[in-house]
Short mmCIF file of C-alpha atoms in Angstrom, two decimals:
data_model
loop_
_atom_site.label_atom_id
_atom_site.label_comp_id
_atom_site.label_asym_id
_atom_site.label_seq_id
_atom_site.Cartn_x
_atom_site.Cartn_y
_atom_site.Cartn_z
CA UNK A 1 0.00 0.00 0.00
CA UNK A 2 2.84 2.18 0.00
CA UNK A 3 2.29 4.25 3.18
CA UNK A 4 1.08 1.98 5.95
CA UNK A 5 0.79 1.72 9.79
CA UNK A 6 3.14 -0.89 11.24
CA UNK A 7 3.28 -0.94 15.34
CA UNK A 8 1.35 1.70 15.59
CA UNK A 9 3.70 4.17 13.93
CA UNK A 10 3.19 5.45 10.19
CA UNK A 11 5.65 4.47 7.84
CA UNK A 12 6.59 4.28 4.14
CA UNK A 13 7.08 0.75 2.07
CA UNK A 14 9.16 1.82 -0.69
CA UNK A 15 8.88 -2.25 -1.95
CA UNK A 16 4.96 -2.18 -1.79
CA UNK A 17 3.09 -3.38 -4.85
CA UNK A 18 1.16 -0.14 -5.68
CA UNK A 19 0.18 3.03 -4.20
CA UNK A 20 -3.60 3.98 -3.46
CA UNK A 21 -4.06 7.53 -3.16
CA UNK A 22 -6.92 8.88 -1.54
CA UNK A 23 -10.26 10.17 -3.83
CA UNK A 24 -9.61 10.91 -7.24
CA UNK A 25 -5.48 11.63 -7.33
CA UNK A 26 -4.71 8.54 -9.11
CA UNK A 27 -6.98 10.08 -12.26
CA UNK A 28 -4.63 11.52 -14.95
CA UNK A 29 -1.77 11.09 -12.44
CA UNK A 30 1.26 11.32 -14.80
CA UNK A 31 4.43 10.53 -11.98
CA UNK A 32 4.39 10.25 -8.08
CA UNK A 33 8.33 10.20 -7.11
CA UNK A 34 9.00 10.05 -3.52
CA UNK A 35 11.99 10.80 -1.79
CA UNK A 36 12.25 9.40 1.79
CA UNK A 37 13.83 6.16 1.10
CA UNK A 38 16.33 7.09 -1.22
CA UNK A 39 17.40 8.07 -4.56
CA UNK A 40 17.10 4.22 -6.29
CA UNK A 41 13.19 4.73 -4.34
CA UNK A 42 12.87 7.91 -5.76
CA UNK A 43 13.58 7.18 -9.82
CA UNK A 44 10.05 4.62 -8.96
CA UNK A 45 7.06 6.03 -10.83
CA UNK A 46 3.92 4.84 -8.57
CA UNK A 47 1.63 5.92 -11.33
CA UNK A 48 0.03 2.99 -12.77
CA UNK A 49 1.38 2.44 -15.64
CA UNK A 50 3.62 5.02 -16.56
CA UNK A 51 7.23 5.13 -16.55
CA UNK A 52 9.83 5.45 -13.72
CA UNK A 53 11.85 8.50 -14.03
CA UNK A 54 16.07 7.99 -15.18
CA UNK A 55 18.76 9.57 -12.86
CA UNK A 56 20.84 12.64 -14.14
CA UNK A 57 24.35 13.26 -12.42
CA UNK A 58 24.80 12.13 -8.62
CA UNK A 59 21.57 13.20 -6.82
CA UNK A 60 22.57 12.36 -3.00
CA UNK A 61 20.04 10.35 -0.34
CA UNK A 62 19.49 12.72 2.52
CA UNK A 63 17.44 12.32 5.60
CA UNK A 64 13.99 11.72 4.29
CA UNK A 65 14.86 13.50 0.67
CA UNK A 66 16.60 13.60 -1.90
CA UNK A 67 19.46 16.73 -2.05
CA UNK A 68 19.64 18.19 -5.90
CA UNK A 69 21.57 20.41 -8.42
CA UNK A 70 19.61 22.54 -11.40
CA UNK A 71 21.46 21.41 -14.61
CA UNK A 72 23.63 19.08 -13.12
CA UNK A 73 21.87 16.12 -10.20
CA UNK A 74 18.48 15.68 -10.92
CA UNK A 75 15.77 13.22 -12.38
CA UNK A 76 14.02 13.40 -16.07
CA UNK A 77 10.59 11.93 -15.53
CA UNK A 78 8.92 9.50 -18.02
CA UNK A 79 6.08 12.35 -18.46
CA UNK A 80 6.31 14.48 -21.98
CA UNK A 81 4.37 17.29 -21.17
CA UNK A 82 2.50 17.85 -24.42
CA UNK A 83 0.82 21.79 -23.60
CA UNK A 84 -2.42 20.52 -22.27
CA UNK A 85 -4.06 20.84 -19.29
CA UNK A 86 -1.13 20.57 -15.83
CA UNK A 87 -0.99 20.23 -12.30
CA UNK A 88 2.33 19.80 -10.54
CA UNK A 89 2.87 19.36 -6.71
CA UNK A 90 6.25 19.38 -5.24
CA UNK A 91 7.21 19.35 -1.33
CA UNK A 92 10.81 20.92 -1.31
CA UNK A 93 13.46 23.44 0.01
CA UNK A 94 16.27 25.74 -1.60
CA UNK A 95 19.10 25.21 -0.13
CA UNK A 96 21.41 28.03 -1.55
CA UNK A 97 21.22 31.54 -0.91
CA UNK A 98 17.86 32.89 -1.50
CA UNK A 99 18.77 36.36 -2.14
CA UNK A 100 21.13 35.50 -4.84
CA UNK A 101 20.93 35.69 -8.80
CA UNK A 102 19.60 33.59 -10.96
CA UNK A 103 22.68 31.29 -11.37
CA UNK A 104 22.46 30.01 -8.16
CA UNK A 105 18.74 29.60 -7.77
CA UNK A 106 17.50 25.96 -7.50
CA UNK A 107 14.21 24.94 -9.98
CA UNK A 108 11.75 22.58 -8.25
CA UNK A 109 10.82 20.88 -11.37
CA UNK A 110 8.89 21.25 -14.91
CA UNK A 111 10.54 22.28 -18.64
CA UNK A 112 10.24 25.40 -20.81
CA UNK A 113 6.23 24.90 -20.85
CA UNK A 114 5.80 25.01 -17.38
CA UNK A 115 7.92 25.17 -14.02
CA UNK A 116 7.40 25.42 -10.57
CA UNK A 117 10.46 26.98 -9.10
CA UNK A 118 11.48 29.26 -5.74
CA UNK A 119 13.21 31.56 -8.31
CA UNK A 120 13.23 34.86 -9.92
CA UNK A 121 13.77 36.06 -13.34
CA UNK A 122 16.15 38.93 -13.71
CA UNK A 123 15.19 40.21 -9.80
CA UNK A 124 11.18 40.63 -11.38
CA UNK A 125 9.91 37.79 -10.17
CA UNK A 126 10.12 36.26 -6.27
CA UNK A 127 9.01 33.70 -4.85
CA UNK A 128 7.96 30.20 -5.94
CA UNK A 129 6.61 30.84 -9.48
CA UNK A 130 4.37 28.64 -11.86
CA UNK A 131 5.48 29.77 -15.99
CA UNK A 132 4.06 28.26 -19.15
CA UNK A 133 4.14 29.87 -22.67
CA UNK A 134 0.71 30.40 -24.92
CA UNK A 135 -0.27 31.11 -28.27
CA UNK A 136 -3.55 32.92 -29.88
CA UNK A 137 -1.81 32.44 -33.48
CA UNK A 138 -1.01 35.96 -33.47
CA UNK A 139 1.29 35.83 -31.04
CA UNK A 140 2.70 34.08 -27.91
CA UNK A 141 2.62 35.03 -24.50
CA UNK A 142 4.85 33.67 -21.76
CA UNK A 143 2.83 33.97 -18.52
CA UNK A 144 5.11 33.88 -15.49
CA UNK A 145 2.99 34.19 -11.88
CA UNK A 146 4.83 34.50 -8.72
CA UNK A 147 3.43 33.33 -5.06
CA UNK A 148 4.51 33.53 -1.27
CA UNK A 149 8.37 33.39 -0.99
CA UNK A 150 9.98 30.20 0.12
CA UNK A 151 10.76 30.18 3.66
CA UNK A 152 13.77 28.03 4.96
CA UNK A 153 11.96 24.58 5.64
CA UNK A 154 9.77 22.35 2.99
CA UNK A 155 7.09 23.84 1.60
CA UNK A 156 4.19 22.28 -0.63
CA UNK A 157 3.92 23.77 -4.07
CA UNK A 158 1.11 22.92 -6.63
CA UNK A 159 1.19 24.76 -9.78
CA UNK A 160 -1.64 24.59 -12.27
CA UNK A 161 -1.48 25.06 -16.38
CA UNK A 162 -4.40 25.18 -18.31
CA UNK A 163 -4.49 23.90 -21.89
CA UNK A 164 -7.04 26.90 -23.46
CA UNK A 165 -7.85 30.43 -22.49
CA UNK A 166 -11.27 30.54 -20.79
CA UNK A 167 -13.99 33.41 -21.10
CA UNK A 168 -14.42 35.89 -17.68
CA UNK A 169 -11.86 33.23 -15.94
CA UNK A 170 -8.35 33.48 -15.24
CA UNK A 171 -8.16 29.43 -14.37
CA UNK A 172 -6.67 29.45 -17.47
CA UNK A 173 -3.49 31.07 -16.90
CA UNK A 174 -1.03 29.61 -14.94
CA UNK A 175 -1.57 29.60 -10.81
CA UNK A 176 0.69 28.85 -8.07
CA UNK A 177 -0.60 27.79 -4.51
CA UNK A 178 2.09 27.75 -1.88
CA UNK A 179 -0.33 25.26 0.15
CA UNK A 180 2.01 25.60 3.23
CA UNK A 181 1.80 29.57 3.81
CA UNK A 182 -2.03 29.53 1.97
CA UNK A 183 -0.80 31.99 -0.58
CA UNK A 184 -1.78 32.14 -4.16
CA UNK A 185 -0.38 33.64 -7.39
CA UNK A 186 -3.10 33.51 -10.48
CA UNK A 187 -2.35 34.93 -13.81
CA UNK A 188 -4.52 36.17 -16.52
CA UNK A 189 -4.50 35.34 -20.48
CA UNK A 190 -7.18 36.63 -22.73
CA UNK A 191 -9.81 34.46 -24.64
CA UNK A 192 -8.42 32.03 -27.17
CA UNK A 193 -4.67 31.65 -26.08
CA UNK A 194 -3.42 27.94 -25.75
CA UNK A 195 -0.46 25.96 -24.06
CA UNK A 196 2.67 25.81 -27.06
CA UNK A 197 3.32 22.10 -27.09
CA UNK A 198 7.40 22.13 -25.46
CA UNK A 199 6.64 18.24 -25.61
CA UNK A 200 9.76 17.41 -23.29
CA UNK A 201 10.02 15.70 -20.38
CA UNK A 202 9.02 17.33 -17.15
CA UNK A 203 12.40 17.34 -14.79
CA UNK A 204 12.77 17.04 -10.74
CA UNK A 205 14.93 19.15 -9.20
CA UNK A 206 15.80 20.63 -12.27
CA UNK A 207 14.83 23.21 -15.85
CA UNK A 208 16.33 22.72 -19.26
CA UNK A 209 17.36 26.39 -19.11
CA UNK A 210 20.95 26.65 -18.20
CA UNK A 211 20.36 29.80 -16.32
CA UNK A 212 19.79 27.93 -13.47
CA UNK A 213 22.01 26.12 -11.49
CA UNK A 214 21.11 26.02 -7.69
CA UNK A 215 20.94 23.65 -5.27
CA UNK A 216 17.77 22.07 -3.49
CA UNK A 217 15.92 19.10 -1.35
CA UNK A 218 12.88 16.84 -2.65
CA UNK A 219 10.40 14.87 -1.02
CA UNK A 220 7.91 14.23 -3.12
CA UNK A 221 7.07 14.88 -6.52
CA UNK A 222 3.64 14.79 -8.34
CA UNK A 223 1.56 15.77 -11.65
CA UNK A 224 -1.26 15.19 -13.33
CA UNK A 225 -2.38 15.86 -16.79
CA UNK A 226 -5.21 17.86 -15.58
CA UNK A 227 -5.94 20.60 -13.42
CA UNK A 228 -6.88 19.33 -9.88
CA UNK A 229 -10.30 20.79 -8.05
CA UNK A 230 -9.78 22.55 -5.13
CA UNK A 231 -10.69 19.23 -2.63
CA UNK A 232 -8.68 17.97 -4.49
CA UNK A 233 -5.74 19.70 -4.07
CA UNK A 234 -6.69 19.76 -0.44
CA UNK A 235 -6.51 15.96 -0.79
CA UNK A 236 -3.19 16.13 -2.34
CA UNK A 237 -1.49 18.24 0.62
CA UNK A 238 -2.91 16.25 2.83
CA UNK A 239 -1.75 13.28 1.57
CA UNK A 240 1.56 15.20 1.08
CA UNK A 241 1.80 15.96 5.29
CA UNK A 242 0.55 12.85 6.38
CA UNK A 243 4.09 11.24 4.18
CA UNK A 244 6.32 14.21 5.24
CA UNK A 245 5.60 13.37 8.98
CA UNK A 246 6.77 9.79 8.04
CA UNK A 247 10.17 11.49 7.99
CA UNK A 248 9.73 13.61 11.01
CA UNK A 249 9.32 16.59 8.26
CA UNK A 250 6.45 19.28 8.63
CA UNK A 251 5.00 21.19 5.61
#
């Protein structure tokens, strides 16, 4: 069952069958990656039927997570993100300086269609951030949203992507819920605009730009290929403590 109670204590099974998650998560679920039994763990995809996730460079077991480098130690994912509709969730920490440039800032996760990251772009945008890139075929757009700034422990992220622009509705553009301070970015597209289609796969720990290169701790690692209700991303970060605190780790 994955997470299970054994003597009365709450524990994870990293060499359980399958994983039941609770309500509707498993719909659409594209990669669960979990990080408190190790890296060899971690590269496990416990979406049904979809594929576990290769190992870039060294990434390094630490005490319930898995420590990272943008660009250089991270995972790529089995999951080609195709520009339709996105949710990712990711419990992590920066480890580097905060306050620092670019360079040294560390992405959560995602590609050039969409990221979830504790980083800025050229000092414009703080805090974690959700990013994806639209077109209305007379143009593109590349809608960056920024949320409640990182603090020093794990926090739980879940950035949303919608495939099309909706009418008198900005659940289109992309969102970012920092679901451990309770603060939201939203951003706003006009009618018509749709996801570009960076069909690559979506990276943990890690962008394809080279601009960042920053270092970072994972947990746990989630997305869907759909854009989560809002019980259900209650479920999610509930499901998301309740395996933290299996690791003596509060988000």
């Amino acid at each position: 069952m994955g997470v299970e109670f054994n003597t009365g204590e709450l524990t994870w099974n990293p060499a359980a069958a399958e994983l039941i998650l609770p309500s509707t998560l498993d719909d659409h679920l594209e990669f669960l990656h979990v990080g408190v039994a190790g890296v060899d763990a971690f590269m496990r995809n416990w979406a049904k039927g979809k594929a576990n996730a290769r190992q870039i460079g060294t990434p390094v077991d630490g005490d319930g997570y898995i420590s990272l480098r943008s660009g250089a130690s991270y995972l790529e994912t089995g999951f080609i993100d195709i520009g339709g509709d996105l949710t990712y969730l990711f419990v992590g920490r920066e480890t580097g300086d905060v306050d620092a440039t670019t360079a040294t800032r560390f992405m959560f996760g995602g590609n050039y269609g969409a990221s979830t990251s504790a980083s800025f772009i050229a000092g414009s945008v703080t805090g974690p951030r959700m990013q994806a890139t639209y077109s209305n075929n007379g143009g593109s757009t590349i809608t960056t949203v920024s949320g409640a700034a990182v603090a020093a422990g794990f926090s739980c992220l879940i950035g949303t992507a919608a495939k099309t622009g909706l009418t008198a509705s900005n659940d289109d553009g992309p969102t970012i819920r920092n679901m451990t301070s309770g603060v939201v970015g939203v951003g706003a597209l006009n009618d018509g605009y749709v996801r570009t289609n960076p069909n690559k796969a979506a990276l943990i720990g890690s962008g394809y730009s080279s601009v960042y290169g920053g270092a970072g701790d994972i947990l746990l690692a989630m997305a869907w290929s759909r854009i989560l209700s809002t019980s259900e991303r209650l479920d999610a970060y509930a499901w998301a403590k309740l395996l933290a605190s299996t690791v003596d780790i509060a988000i």
